[in-house]
């Protein structure tokens, strides 16, 4: 087809209005992945506010960029990030007190499932603690509303990282689900209709890439395949579908089906005395262990042996698609029950130890290995 403004295909005219409407934002920036879109959003917030710090909440994932990924997997020390805890009044006080230093407050709305903690991946499960989920998002919704109020009062941009939750929790994403209008929203994954993509939506005041008072001061954000015609075409089809009034009913049905499945599975797990439960937030679900245990991380391999291969390590956050059938829900339930039965029979849930005792034993073993390697015994 014809080109308009260089490489931008006319199909973008079907994409921009829809994204602006759904996000309730003035401007849109296209990128090639969710991680890249987060990088852009953070850079633009820092550039336009002229502030250095960003706020993240414990356990939240904002992509593999080392500027937002602390701990295992990244060796960079993040001196320009404030790490706070979800749903804590002290976090709100900190944001208000340091507002003139904060470029943006980053939120992963999926934390409504596990506020203040990461999903149960391999590394997380090693500490053997018992974990819980929030009350179906009600408390977290209230928390986000308070956070939005504090950010607005102190002129601190609120950034929703909806790479995962955008178009998963509701047709309008987490903004619609929680009833909170963030200043900047980042999308990805589902939006591309199967193709790699990332999108940043925000107000003009935070999307500027040049300083009108200083011509040589610019925010350098580019991408060779950003807004590629094929990607835009897939976006256009997806956005057309997601805005169809009938789509809301599909979302509601999927959430209802997942709620019912969680209730059914938990009844079966409780009846058989297994030390685990499942919980969900819309169509996102997770596995929770009700007793301390050193070997919970092995459960994923028992699931795999039953034909249920998880895309992530551990039993972190799993998804049901909108077209999941009753038969597939039943198959997933049976796989969980069969895996739990075999893991218990193999003796990995012998029980009796506390999380503290397990943690101390692991710490001693790690210390021994570190010393042994230094002195040549390992």
Short mmCIF file of C-alpha atoms in Angstrom, two decimals:
data_model
loop_
_atom_site.label_atom_id
_atom_site.label_comp_id
_atom_site.label_asym_id
_atom_site.label_seq_id
_atom_site.Cartn_x
_atom_site.Cartn_y
_atom_site.Cartn_z
CA UNK A 1 0.00 0.00 0.00
CA UNK A 2 0.97 3.68 -0.12
CA UNK A 3 3.27 5.16 2.50
CA UNK A 4 2.35 8.17 4.57
CA UNK A 5 4.96 10.17 6.48
CA UNK A 6 7.73 7.79 5.46
CA UNK A 7 7.27 4.21 6.65
CA UNK A 8 3.98 4.71 8.53
CA UNK A 9 1.18 2.77 6.82
CA UNK A 10 -2.33 4.29 6.56
CA UNK A 11 -3.70 1.44 8.73
CA UNK A 12 -2.33 3.42 11.65
CA UNK A 13 -5.43 5.60 11.25
CA UNK A 14 -7.48 2.64 12.52
CA UNK A 15 -5.14 2.01 15.46
CA UNK A 16 -4.44 5.44 16.94
CA UNK A 17 -8.04 6.55 17.65
CA UNK A 18 -8.83 3.19 19.27
CA UNK A 19 -5.75 3.26 21.52
CA UNK A 20 -6.40 6.85 22.53
CA UNK A 21 -10.00 6.02 23.39
CA UNK A 22 -9.25 2.86 25.36
CA UNK A 23 -6.30 4.35 27.25
CA UNK A 24 -7.92 7.79 27.62
CA UNK A 25 -4.62 9.40 26.63
CA UNK A 26 -3.58 12.05 24.10
CA UNK A 27 -0.57 10.50 22.42
CA UNK A 28 0.77 7.06 21.46
CA UNK A 29 4.28 5.72 20.91
CA UNK A 30 4.93 2.36 19.20
CA UNK A 31 7.68 -0.10 20.11
CA UNK A 32 8.80 -3.67 19.50
CA UNK A 33 8.33 -5.27 22.93
CA UNK A 34 6.83 -4.64 26.33
CA UNK A 35 10.26 -4.23 27.89
CA UNK A 36 11.20 -1.64 25.28
CA UNK A 37 7.93 0.24 25.83
CA UNK A 38 8.61 0.40 29.58
CA UNK A 39 12.09 1.72 28.84
CA UNK A 40 10.55 4.45 26.69
CA UNK A 41 7.88 5.36 29.25
CA UNK A 42 10.42 5.68 32.08
CA UNK A 43 12.82 7.69 29.92
CA UNK A 44 10.09 10.11 28.85
CA UNK A 45 8.84 10.57 32.42
CA UNK A 46 12.36 11.35 33.58
CA UNK A 47 12.95 13.66 30.64
CA UNK A 48 9.74 15.66 30.99
CA UNK A 49 9.69 15.91 34.79
CA UNK A 50 13.47 16.46 35.04
CA UNK A 51 13.52 14.05 37.97
CA UNK A 52 15.76 11.04 38.48
CA UNK A 53 13.97 8.51 40.67
CA UNK A 54 11.25 6.04 39.80
CA UNK A 55 9.17 4.05 42.28
CA UNK A 56 8.55 0.32 42.00
CA UNK A 57 6.66 -2.00 44.32
CA UNK A 58 8.14 -5.17 45.76
CA UNK A 59 7.66 -8.24 43.60
CA UNK A 60 6.44 -6.38 40.51
CA UNK A 61 7.94 -7.27 37.14
CA UNK A 62 8.48 -4.55 34.55
CA UNK A 63 10.55 -6.39 31.96
CA UNK A 64 14.12 -7.64 31.82
CA UNK A 65 15.75 -4.20 31.44
CA UNK A 66 18.27 -3.87 34.28
CA UNK A 67 16.93 -0.40 35.10
CA UNK A 68 13.79 -1.98 36.56
CA UNK A 69 14.85 -5.53 37.40
CA UNK A 70 16.52 -5.97 40.79
CA UNK A 71 17.84 -9.18 42.31
CA UNK A 72 18.54 -12.49 40.56
CA UNK A 73 19.00 -12.16 36.84
CA UNK A 74 20.50 -8.66 36.93
CA UNK A 75 23.77 -7.66 38.57
CA UNK A 76 23.20 -3.92 38.30
CA UNK A 77 22.54 -1.99 41.50
CA UNK A 78 19.53 0.29 40.95
CA UNK A 79 20.47 3.49 42.77
CA UNK A 80 17.81 5.46 40.91
CA UNK A 81 14.84 3.29 41.97
CA UNK A 82 12.84 3.47 45.20
CA UNK A 83 11.49 0.03 46.12
CA UNK A 84 8.36 0.26 48.27
CA UNK A 85 5.71 -2.16 49.52
CA UNK A 86 2.20 -2.39 48.11
CA UNK A 87 -0.75 -1.41 50.29
CA UNK A 88 1.38 0.27 52.95
CA UNK A 89 0.63 3.79 54.26
CA UNK A 90 4.38 4.34 54.65
CA UNK A 91 4.76 3.98 50.87
CA UNK A 92 2.27 6.79 50.29
CA UNK A 93 4.07 9.00 52.81
CA UNK A 94 7.40 8.31 51.11
CA UNK A 95 6.02 9.26 47.69
CA UNK A 96 4.59 12.51 49.08
CA UNK A 97 7.81 13.36 50.92
CA UNK A 98 10.08 12.77 47.93
CA UNK A 99 7.71 13.91 45.20
CA UNK A 100 10.14 16.47 43.77
CA UNK A 101 12.61 13.64 43.06
CA UNK A 102 10.20 11.09 41.56
CA UNK A 103 9.75 10.92 37.79
CA UNK A 104 6.99 8.31 37.97
CA UNK A 105 5.44 5.60 40.12
CA UNK A 106 5.40 2.28 38.26
CA UNK A 107 2.59 -0.15 38.97
CA UNK A 108 2.04 -3.66 37.67
CA UNK A 109 -1.72 -4.10 38.20
CA UNK A 110 -1.23 -7.86 38.31
CA UNK A 111 0.13 -7.35 41.83
CA UNK A 112 -3.52 -7.37 42.88
CA UNK A 113 -3.07 -11.14 42.96
CA UNK A 114 0.05 -11.17 45.16
CA UNK A 115 0.47 -7.66 46.66
CA UNK A 116 3.95 -6.91 47.91
CA UNK A 117 5.48 -10.18 46.75
CA UNK A 118 6.66 -11.84 43.54
CA UNK A 119 4.84 -14.79 41.96
CA UNK A 120 5.94 -18.22 43.23
CA UNK A 121 8.82 -18.96 40.86
CA UNK A 122 11.63 -21.43 41.54
CA UNK A 123 13.80 -18.92 43.40
CA UNK A 124 10.88 -17.62 45.44
CA UNK A 125 9.65 -21.08 46.42
CA UNK A 126 13.04 -21.98 47.88
CA UNK A 127 12.31 -19.96 51.04
CA UNK A 128 9.51 -22.44 51.85
CA UNK A 129 7.09 -19.79 53.14
CA UNK A 130 3.31 -20.05 53.02
CA UNK A 131 1.86 -17.43 50.66
CA UNK A 132 -1.57 -15.90 50.28
CA UNK A 133 -3.38 -13.90 47.65
CA UNK A 134 -5.41 -10.73 48.04
CA UNK A 135 -9.19 -10.63 48.40
CA UNK A 136 -10.12 -10.76 44.70
CA UNK A 137 -8.72 -7.32 44.07
CA UNK A 138 -11.08 -5.37 46.37
CA UNK A 139 -8.41 -4.19 48.80
CA UNK A 140 -5.96 -3.65 45.96
CA UNK A 141 -8.50 -1.54 44.07
CA UNK A 142 -8.82 0.71 47.14
CA UNK A 143 -5.04 0.87 47.40
CA UNK A 144 -4.66 1.96 43.78
CA UNK A 145 -7.25 4.69 44.25
CA UNK A 146 -5.34 6.02 47.27
CA UNK A 147 -2.07 5.83 45.32
CA UNK A 148 -3.60 7.74 42.42
CA UNK A 149 -4.83 10.46 44.78
CA UNK A 150 -1.39 10.89 46.39
CA UNK A 151 0.32 10.99 42.99
CA UNK A 152 -2.13 13.59 41.67
CA UNK A 153 -1.86 15.77 44.77
CA UNK A 154 1.95 15.75 44.54
CA UNK A 155 2.27 16.05 40.74
CA UNK A 156 3.90 12.62 40.39
CA UNK A 157 3.01 10.69 37.21
CA UNK A 158 1.37 7.31 37.82
CA UNK A 159 2.46 4.69 35.28
CA UNK A 160 0.47 1.49 34.71
CA UNK A 161 2.55 -1.28 33.19
CA UNK A 162 -0.22 -3.19 31.42
CA UNK A 163 1.99 -5.27 29.17
CA UNK A 164 0.53 -8.31 30.94
CA UNK A 165 -2.86 -7.03 32.14
CA UNK A 166 -3.81 -4.84 29.20
CA UNK A 167 -6.82 -6.49 27.53
CA UNK A 168 -6.52 -9.47 29.88
CA UNK A 169 -8.49 -8.24 32.92
CA UNK A 170 -11.11 -6.33 30.94
CA UNK A 171 -11.58 -4.89 27.43
CA UNK A 172 -10.18 -1.64 28.80
CA UNK A 173 -7.42 -3.32 30.77
CA UNK A 174 -6.62 -2.76 34.43
CA UNK A 175 -7.64 0.90 34.22
CA UNK A 176 -11.19 -0.25 33.54
CA UNK A 177 -11.07 -3.19 35.97
CA UNK A 178 -9.82 -1.14 38.93
CA UNK A 179 -11.48 2.14 37.97
CA UNK A 180 -8.21 4.08 38.08
CA UNK A 181 -7.00 6.40 35.31
CA UNK A 182 -3.19 6.33 35.24
CA UNK A 183 -1.16 9.13 33.68
CA UNK A 184 0.84 6.81 31.44
CA UNK A 185 -0.10 3.30 30.28
CA UNK A 186 2.15 0.71 28.66
CA UNK A 187 0.68 -2.12 26.57
CA UNK A 188 2.11 -5.14 24.78
CA UNK A 189 1.61 -8.89 24.27
CA UNK A 190 -2.11 -9.37 23.42
CA UNK A 191 -2.41 -6.04 21.62
CA UNK A 192 -0.20 -7.26 18.78
CA UNK A 193 -2.54 -10.07 17.79
CA UNK A 194 0.30 -12.56 17.94
CA UNK A 195 3.12 -10.28 16.81
CA UNK A 196 5.80 -8.66 18.99
CA UNK A 197 4.80 -5.17 20.04
CA UNK A 198 4.86 -2.51 22.72
CA UNK A 199 2.89 0.71 23.08
CA UNK A 200 3.11 3.74 25.37
CA UNK A 201 0.05 5.97 25.81
CA UNK A 202 0.25 9.22 27.72
CA UNK A 203 -0.53 12.95 27.89
CA UNK A 204 1.33 15.35 25.64
CA UNK A 205 3.15 16.86 28.62
CA UNK A 206 4.84 13.53 29.36
CA UNK A 207 5.33 12.31 25.78
CA UNK A 208 7.54 15.16 24.48
CA UNK A 209 10.91 14.05 23.12
CA UNK A 210 12.38 17.53 22.88
CA UNK A 211 12.76 20.47 25.22
CA UNK A 212 11.27 23.63 23.61
CA UNK A 213 13.46 25.80 25.86
CA UNK A 214 16.67 23.89 25.05
CA UNK A 215 16.79 22.69 21.42
CA UNK A 216 19.75 20.36 21.97
CA UNK A 217 18.08 18.55 24.87
CA UNK A 218 16.19 15.57 23.46
CA UNK A 219 14.90 12.20 24.65
CA UNK A 220 16.33 9.66 22.22
CA UNK A 221 13.72 6.95 21.60
CA UNK A 222 13.63 5.09 18.28
CA UNK A 223 13.01 1.60 16.86
CA UNK A 224 13.58 0.12 13.41
CA UNK A 225 10.41 -1.98 13.36
CA UNK A 226 8.22 0.18 15.59
CA UNK A 227 4.76 0.59 14.02
CA UNK A 228 5.60 -1.93 11.28
CA UNK A 229 2.65 -2.24 8.84
CA UNK A 230 2.03 -5.94 9.58
CA UNK A 231 2.00 -5.30 13.33
CA UNK A 232 -0.35 -2.34 12.92
CA UNK A 233 -2.70 -4.44 10.81
CA UNK A 234 -2.87 -7.10 13.53
CA UNK A 235 -3.44 -4.40 16.15
CA UNK A 236 -6.25 -2.92 14.09
CA UNK A 237 -8.05 -6.27 13.90
CA UNK A 238 -7.61 -6.91 17.61
CA UNK A 239 -8.79 -3.42 18.60
CA UNK A 240 -11.83 -3.78 16.36
CA UNK A 241 -12.70 -7.02 18.18
CA UNK A 242 -12.03 -5.75 21.70
CA UNK A 243 -14.32 -2.73 21.20
CA UNK A 244 -17.22 -4.86 19.99
CA UNK A 245 -20.00 -4.78 22.64
CA UNK A 246 -20.21 -8.58 22.46
CA UNK A 247 -16.62 -8.90 23.65
CA UNK A 248 -17.43 -7.74 27.18
CA UNK A 249 -19.70 -10.78 27.56
CA UNK A 250 -16.83 -13.08 26.55
CA UNK A 251 -14.62 -11.55 29.24
CA UNK A 252 -17.32 -11.92 31.87
CA UNK A 253 -17.95 -15.55 30.91
CA UNK A 254 -14.23 -16.40 31.04
CA UNK A 255 -13.85 -14.83 34.50
CA UNK A 256 -16.96 -16.63 35.74
CA UNK A 257 -15.68 -19.94 34.38
CA UNK A 258 -12.29 -19.42 36.04
CA UNK A 259 -13.95 -18.54 39.37
CA UNK A 260 -16.01 -21.72 39.19
CA UNK A 261 -12.97 -23.80 38.26
CA UNK A 262 -10.95 -22.43 41.19
CA UNK A 263 -13.81 -23.25 43.59
CA UNK A 264 -14.13 -26.76 42.17
CA UNK A 265 -10.38 -27.49 42.28
CA UNK A 266 -10.01 -26.17 45.83
CA UNK A 267 -12.85 -28.37 47.04
CA UNK A 268 -11.10 -31.42 45.57
CA UNK A 269 -7.69 -30.42 46.98
CA UNK A 270 -9.17 -29.87 50.43
CA UNK A 271 -11.07 -33.16 50.34
CA UNK A 272 -7.89 -35.10 49.56
CA UNK A 273 -5.83 -33.17 52.12
CA UNK A 274 -3.25 -31.79 49.70
CA UNK A 275 -1.18 -28.82 51.00
CA UNK A 276 -2.00 -26.52 48.12
CA UNK A 277 -4.78 -24.36 46.73
CA UNK A 278 -5.37 -22.31 43.59
CA UNK A 279 -6.59 -18.73 43.35
CA UNK A 280 -7.30 -16.30 40.54
CA UNK A 281 -7.72 -12.71 39.46
CA UNK A 282 -10.01 -12.71 36.42
CA UNK A 283 -8.52 -15.39 34.13
CA UNK A 284 -5.07 -15.29 35.73
CA UNK A 285 -4.53 -18.05 38.28
CA UNK A 286 -1.79 -19.27 40.56
CA UNK A 287 -0.87 -22.18 42.84
CA UNK A 288 -0.51 -21.53 46.57
CA UNK A 289 1.02 -23.89 49.13
CA UNK A 290 -0.73 -23.99 52.51
CA UNK A 291 2.14 -25.57 54.45
CA UNK A 292 5.89 -24.81 54.54
CA UNK A 293 7.96 -27.07 52.32
CA UNK A 294 11.41 -27.10 50.80
CA UNK A 295 10.42 -28.92 47.65
CA UNK A 296 7.35 -27.01 46.46
CA UNK A 297 9.30 -25.95 43.38
CA UNK A 298 9.20 -29.57 42.18
CA UNK A 299 5.43 -29.51 41.71
CA UNK A 300 5.81 -28.02 38.22
CA UNK A 301 7.66 -31.15 37.08
CA UNK A 302 4.94 -33.42 38.40
CA UNK A 303 2.46 -31.28 36.47
CA UNK A 304 4.58 -31.65 33.35
CA UNK A 305 4.53 -35.43 33.78
CA UNK A 306 0.73 -35.19 33.73
CA UNK A 307 0.81 -33.28 30.46
CA UNK A 308 0.48 -29.78 31.91
CA UNK A 309 3.58 -27.80 30.90
CA UNK A 310 3.74 -24.32 32.45
CA UNK A 311 5.30 -21.57 30.38
CA UNK A 312 7.14 -20.10 33.37
CA UNK A 313 9.28 -21.72 36.03
CA UNK A 314 7.65 -22.42 39.36
CA UNK A 315 3.87 -22.17 39.54
CA UNK A 316 3.73 -18.40 39.24
CA UNK A 317 0.93 -16.98 37.13
CA UNK A 318 -0.99 -19.07 34.65
CA UNK A 319 -3.65 -18.04 32.15
CA UNK A 320 -6.89 -19.37 30.71
CA UNK A 321 -7.77 -18.10 27.26
CA UNK A 322 -11.25 -16.92 26.38
CA UNK A 323 -11.89 -20.02 24.27
CA UNK A 324 -11.05 -22.55 26.99
CA UNK A 325 -13.60 -25.38 26.91
CA UNK A 326 -15.23 -27.25 29.84
CA UNK A 327 -13.22 -30.32 28.82
CA UNK A 328 -9.95 -28.35 29.04
CA UNK A 329 -10.86 -26.96 32.47
CA UNK A 330 -11.54 -30.53 33.60
CA UNK A 331 -8.25 -31.80 32.14
CA UNK A 332 -6.32 -29.09 33.99
CA UNK A 333 -8.04 -29.97 37.25
CA UNK A 334 -7.28 -33.67 36.87
CA UNK A 335 -3.63 -32.93 36.05
CA UNK A 336 -3.27 -30.87 39.24
CA UNK A 337 -4.88 -33.56 41.39
CA UNK A 338 -2.84 -36.38 39.83
CA UNK A 339 0.42 -34.41 40.17
CA UNK A 340 -0.33 -33.61 43.80
CA UNK A 341 -1.15 -37.24 44.56
CA UNK A 342 2.12 -38.52 43.08
CA UNK A 343 4.22 -35.82 44.72
CA UNK A 344 2.77 -36.71 48.11
CA UNK A 345 3.26 -40.45 47.55
CA UNK A 346 6.90 -39.79 46.63
CA UNK A 347 7.42 -38.20 50.04
CA UNK A 348 8.15 -34.60 49.11
CA UNK A 349 5.42 -33.30 51.41
CA UNK A 350 6.40 -35.20 54.55
CA UNK A 351 5.69 -32.06 56.59
CA UNK A 352 6.63 -31.22 60.14
CA UNK A 353 9.25 -28.53 59.44
CA UNK A 354 8.64 -24.82 59.84
CA UNK A 355 9.56 -22.24 57.23
CA UNK A 356 12.12 -20.81 59.65
CA UNK A 357 13.80 -24.18 60.17
CA UNK A 358 13.91 -24.86 56.44
CA UNK A 359 15.32 -21.40 55.75
CA UNK A 360 18.08 -21.85 58.33
CA UNK A 361 19.04 -25.21 56.90
CA UNK A 362 19.24 -23.81 53.38
CA UNK A 363 21.32 -20.85 54.64
CA UNK A 364 23.78 -23.20 56.36
CA UNK A 365 24.12 -25.31 53.22
CA UNK A 366 24.73 -22.24 51.08
CA UNK A 367 27.32 -20.90 53.53
CA UNK A 368 29.11 -24.25 53.56
CA UNK A 369 29.22 -24.36 49.76
CA UNK A 370 30.58 -20.82 49.57
CA UNK A 371 33.35 -21.56 52.07
CA UNK A 372 34.08 -24.96 50.52
CA UNK A 373 34.57 -23.40 47.10
CA UNK A 374 36.94 -20.80 48.53
CA UNK A 375 39.15 -23.39 50.24
CA UNK A 376 38.97 -25.95 47.46
CA UNK A 377 36.74 -28.54 49.16
CA UNK A 378 33.94 -28.35 46.60
#
